[in-house]
Amino acid sequence: MTGTTGVPAAGPLLHICLNALNPALGTRGLFTPLASSLSPGCITDELVALSQRSPQQEPNTRKVARLLLLWLKSLPPLLPEAVQGMLRRSLGLSNSTREVVGSMKHALLLVESGSYATLATLCLFLQQYVARGSGGHPHRAASELEAVALAFAPVLFGAARSAREADDARAAVALLVGHGATVFAGHAVAAAAAKTAGAGAGAGAAQAGAARSSS
């Protein structure tokens, strides 16, 4: 399934990344902000090579984490500017996290189905990553969620034009990931990711797109 912007609904390259990262769900500090870039062709070549590795060859998960960020950055924006603005405004609507998350969930209904499915799969996978990496310790979870938001905010929201925009983007990503099961509730991908990160999340992405289309 491909949306109007050409973004695959959690396509093969996303599956490759998440499946390779699945064994590293308990690894802390896996995602860091990008310090360099690669051409889309080089990214694709790296991911195809990753998919063709032998079962005995363990992937370099930190390299895969970087490739995931690079691949997402090379795509057309998953979040259109109008939706980015709505997500930022949601942050100031209420002191209630529940109300803010509800507003963000409503804003995401404007994202086209292919991008939405990719975003849902990604955020639910990252939610599992934060949960596993924290080992049930709230302070570790908060620290890891902050690191994830720092790495993914520039990828999902683009370059910030001010410190306030950067802060808001990180806060929005932290909520999308930290409350992923709530934000994307009602979609089959949520149930799949809750059971199995990586492969399970990837398999449920197409169902998320279909469920959203019928909602």
Tab-separated table of C-alpha atoms in Angstrom:
chain	number	residue	atom	x	y	z
A	1	MET	CA	0.000	0.000	0.000
A	2	THR	CA	1.410	3.376	-1.000
A	3	GLY	CA	-0.013	6.753	-0.103
A	4	THR	CA	-0.331	9.769	-2.357
A	5	THR	CA	3.084	11.073	-1.315
A	6	GLY	CA	4.799	7.817	-2.267
A	7	VAL	CA	5.511	6.796	1.325
A	8	PRO	CA	5.071	3.015	1.677
A	9	ALA	CA	2.771	1.768	4.409
A	10	ALA	CA	5.505	0.398	6.625
A	11	GLY	CA	7.213	-0.992	3.519
A	12	PRO	CA	9.980	-3.541	3.220
A	13	LEU	CA	12.756	-1.174	4.289
A	14	LEU	CA	11.007	-0.366	7.554
A	15	HIS	CA	10.471	-4.078	8.174
A	16	ILE	CA	14.170	-4.717	7.569
A	17	CYS	CA	15.168	-2.104	10.146
A	18	LEU	CA	12.717	-3.116	12.845
A	19	ASN	CA	13.400	-6.828	12.468
A	20	ALA	CA	17.151	-6.196	12.763
A	21	LEU	CA	16.609	-3.970	15.815
A	22	ASN	CA	14.249	-6.373	17.546
A	23	PRO	CA	17.057	-8.217	19.426
A	24	ALA	CA	18.332	-4.853	20.720
A	25	LEU	CA	15.106	-3.755	22.387
A	26	GLY	CA	16.772	-3.925	25.779
A	27	THR	CA	19.756	-1.820	24.704
A	28	ARG	CA	19.837	1.672	26.154
A	29	GLY	CA	21.085	4.673	24.172
A	30	LEU	CA	20.505	3.020	20.803
A	31	PHE	CA	19.148	6.130	19.070
A	32	THR	CA	21.157	9.339	18.835
A	33	PRO	CA	20.626	12.483	16.720
A	34	LEU	CA	22.003	12.316	13.189
A	35	ALA	CA	25.328	14.045	12.690
A	36	SER	CA	25.712	13.267	8.975
A	37	SER	CA	23.673	12.130	5.977
A	38	LEU	CA	23.720	9.631	3.108
A	39	SER	CA	22.121	9.705	-0.325
A	40	PRO	CA	18.793	7.792	-0.624
A	41	GLY	CA	20.486	5.298	-2.953
A	42	CYS	CA	23.225	4.536	-0.415
A	43	ILE	CA	20.646	4.117	2.341
A	44	THR	CA	18.659	1.660	0.242
A	45	ASP	CA	21.806	-0.277	-0.670
A	46	GLU	CA	22.793	-0.527	3.003
A	47	LEU	CA	19.342	-1.793	3.983
A	48	VAL	CA	19.186	-4.314	1.146
A	49	ALA	CA	22.602	-5.626	2.203
A	50	LEU	CA	21.276	-5.860	5.758
A	51	SER	CA	18.305	-7.922	4.582
A	52	GLN	CA	20.589	-10.311	2.693
A	53	ARG	CA	22.886	-11.097	5.602
A	54	SER	CA	23.194	-14.708	6.669
A	55	PRO	CA	21.285	-15.843	9.779
A	56	GLN	CA	24.614	-16.382	11.530
A	57	GLN	CA	25.681	-12.764	10.938
A	58	GLU	CA	24.587	-10.480	13.759
A	59	PRO	CA	23.640	-6.981	12.602
A	60	ASN	CA	25.354	-3.906	14.021
A	61	THR	CA	22.278	-2.557	15.767
A	62	ARG	CA	23.672	0.945	16.276
A	63	LYS	CA	24.357	1.164	12.556
A	64	VAL	CA	20.834	-0.095	11.860
A	65	ALA	CA	19.393	2.503	14.239
A	66	ARG	CA	21.232	5.220	12.306
A	67	LEU	CA	20.042	3.774	8.986
A	68	LEU	CA	16.465	3.872	10.239
A	69	LEU	CA	16.796	7.572	11.052
A	70	LEU	CA	18.483	8.275	7.720
A	71	TRP	CA	15.813	6.383	5.796
A	72	LEU	CA	12.983	8.239	7.526
A	73	LYS	CA	14.712	11.553	6.861
A	74	SER	CA	14.984	10.689	3.151
A	75	LEU	CA	11.217	10.132	2.831
A	76	PRO	CA	8.646	12.786	2.041
A	77	PRO	CA	7.517	14.174	5.423
A	78	LEU	CA	5.332	11.733	7.354
A	79	LEU	CA	3.772	14.714	9.138
A	80	PRO	CA	2.529	17.518	6.866
A	81	GLU	CA	3.194	21.053	8.096
A	82	ALA	CA	-0.474	21.580	8.967
A	83	VAL	CA	-0.457	18.482	11.170
A	84	GLN	CA	2.831	19.500	12.755
A	85	GLY	CA	1.230	22.807	13.703
A	86	MET	CA	-1.792	21.049	15.175
A	87	LEU	CA	0.418	18.750	17.228
A	88	ARG	CA	2.397	21.695	18.573
A	89	ARG	CA	-0.789	23.579	19.466
A	90	SER	CA	-2.125	20.489	21.229
A	91	LEU	CA	0.691	20.783	23.746
A	92	GLY	CA	-0.737	24.018	25.117
A	93	LEU	CA	-4.407	23.076	25.121
A	94	SER	CA	-4.550	21.588	28.592
A	95	ASN	CA	-2.566	20.528	31.639
A	96	SER	CA	-4.189	17.116	31.252
A	97	THR	CA	-1.969	14.645	29.397
A	98	ARG	CA	-5.075	12.670	28.493
A	99	GLU	CA	-6.648	15.675	26.775
A	100	VAL	CA	-3.432	16.585	24.971
A	101	VAL	CA	-2.981	13.009	23.720
A	102	GLY	CA	-6.606	12.945	22.585
A	103	SER	CA	-6.094	16.165	20.616
A	104	MET	CA	-2.949	14.754	19.005
A	105	LYS	CA	-4.774	11.575	18.053
A	106	HIS	CA	-7.447	13.675	16.349
A	107	ALA	CA	-4.807	15.698	14.465
A	108	LEU	CA	-3.228	12.532	13.088
A	109	LEU	CA	-6.490	11.670	11.316
A	110	LEU	CA	-5.396	14.205	8.697
A	111	VAL	CA	-2.270	12.188	7.844
A	112	GLU	CA	-2.675	10.096	4.692
A	113	SER	CA	-2.984	6.363	5.249
A	114	GLY	CA	0.471	5.227	4.083
A	115	SER	CA	2.280	7.776	6.217
A	116	TYR	CA	-0.032	7.076	9.150
A	117	ALA	CA	0.685	3.343	9.057
A	118	THR	CA	4.431	3.975	8.927
A	119	LEU	CA	4.196	6.443	11.813
A	120	ALA	CA	2.040	4.071	13.875
A	121	THR	CA	4.429	1.168	13.363
A	122	LEU	CA	7.433	3.301	14.228
A	123	CYS	CA	5.962	4.876	17.374
A	124	LEU	CA	4.645	1.590	18.713
A	125	PHE	CA	8.003	-0.060	18.132
A	126	LEU	CA	9.755	2.797	19.935
A	127	GLN	CA	7.294	2.522	22.809
A	128	GLN	CA	8.293	-1.109	23.216
A	129	TYR	CA	11.969	-0.143	22.976
A	130	VAL	CA	11.630	2.421	25.775
A	131	ALA	CA	9.706	-0.037	27.953
A	132	ARG	CA	12.230	-2.843	27.484
A	133	GLY	CA	15.255	-0.591	27.895
A	134	SER	CA	14.003	0.922	31.132
A	135	GLY	CA	13.614	-2.445	32.841
A	136	GLY	CA	10.556	-1.117	34.633
A	137	HIS	CA	12.393	1.828	36.201
A	138	PRO	CA	10.447	5.096	35.673
A	139	HIS	CA	13.543	7.320	35.708
A	140	ARG	CA	15.269	5.154	33.106
A	141	ALA	CA	12.122	5.179	30.989
A	142	ALA	CA	11.919	8.972	31.127
A	143	SER	CA	15.595	9.284	30.201
A	144	GLU	CA	15.312	6.862	27.292
A	145	LEU	CA	12.109	8.500	26.028
A	146	GLU	CA	13.874	11.863	26.083
A	147	ALA	CA	16.746	10.401	24.037
A	148	VAL	CA	14.326	8.906	21.500
A	149	ALA	CA	12.484	12.217	21.176
A	150	LEU	CA	15.769	14.064	20.681
A	151	ALA	CA	16.764	11.704	17.859
A	152	PHE	CA	13.416	11.469	16.066
A	153	ALA	CA	12.013	15.000	16.417
A	154	PRO	CA	14.223	16.469	13.641
A	155	VAL	CA	13.336	13.523	11.409
A	156	LEU	CA	9.562	13.723	11.893
A	157	PHE	CA	9.224	17.515	12.236
A	158	GLY	CA	12.158	18.729	10.148
A	159	ALA	CA	14.651	21.409	11.090
A	160	ALA	CA	13.350	23.678	13.826
A	161	ARG	CA	13.336	27.418	13.166
A	162	SER	CA	13.629	28.305	16.837
A	163	ALA	CA	14.464	26.777	20.206
A	164	ARG	CA	10.740	26.807	21.036
A	165	GLU	CA	9.912	24.808	17.897
A	166	ALA	CA	12.628	22.286	18.744
A	167	ASP	CA	11.321	21.891	22.293
A	168	ASP	CA	7.740	21.472	21.071
A	169	ALA	CA	8.772	18.893	18.460
A	170	ARG	CA	10.599	16.833	21.087
A	171	ALA	CA	7.635	17.075	23.472
A	172	ALA	CA	5.242	15.969	20.723
A	173	VAL	CA	7.398	12.991	19.749
A	174	ALA	CA	7.749	11.990	23.408
A	175	LEU	CA	3.951	11.890	23.723
A	176	LEU	CA	3.455	10.044	20.425
A	177	VAL	CA	5.926	7.381	21.555
A	178	GLY	CA	5.216	7.310	25.269
A	179	HIS	CA	1.455	7.076	24.701
A	180	GLY	CA	1.640	5.218	21.397
A	181	ALA	CA	-0.863	2.524	22.329
A	182	THR	CA	-3.395	5.241	23.209
A	183	VAL	CA	-2.670	7.527	20.253
A	184	PHE	CA	-2.999	4.662	17.790
A	185	ALA	CA	-5.717	2.767	19.677
A	186	GLY	CA	-8.432	1.248	17.534
A	187	HIS	CA	-5.979	-0.061	14.976
A	188	ALA	CA	-4.871	-3.663	14.699
A	189	VAL	CA	-1.209	-2.614	14.704
A	190	ALA	CA	-1.521	-1.606	18.353
A	191	ALA	CA	-2.463	-5.114	19.413
A	192	ALA	CA	0.260	-6.622	17.233
A	193	ALA	CA	2.977	-4.359	18.590
A	194	ALA	CA	1.872	-4.922	22.183
A	195	LYS	CA	2.621	-8.637	21.717
A	196	THR	CA	5.698	-8.539	19.502
A	197	ALA	CA	7.870	-5.562	18.590
A	198	GLY	CA	9.605	-5.456	15.251
A	199	ALA	CA	8.122	-8.272	13.206
A	200	GLY	CA	4.763	-8.002	14.905
A	201	ALA	CA	4.631	-4.242	14.507
A	202	GLY	CA	5.591	-4.476	10.853
A	203	ALA	CA	2.979	-7.103	10.103
A	204	GLY	CA	0.274	-5.012	11.711
A	205	ALA	CA	1.063	-1.819	9.802
A	206	ALA	CA	-0.989	-2.675	6.744
A	207	GLN	CA	-3.898	-3.524	9.051
A	208	ALA	CA	-3.501	-0.111	10.690
A	209	GLY	CA	-3.814	1.574	7.324
A	210	ALA	CA	-6.908	-0.453	6.469
A	211	ALA	CA	-8.495	0.175	9.859
A	212	ARG	CA	-7.841	3.904	9.579
A	213	SER	CA	-9.321	4.010	6.067
A	214	SER	CA	-12.539	2.449	7.333
A	215	SER	CA	-12.753	4.658	10.438
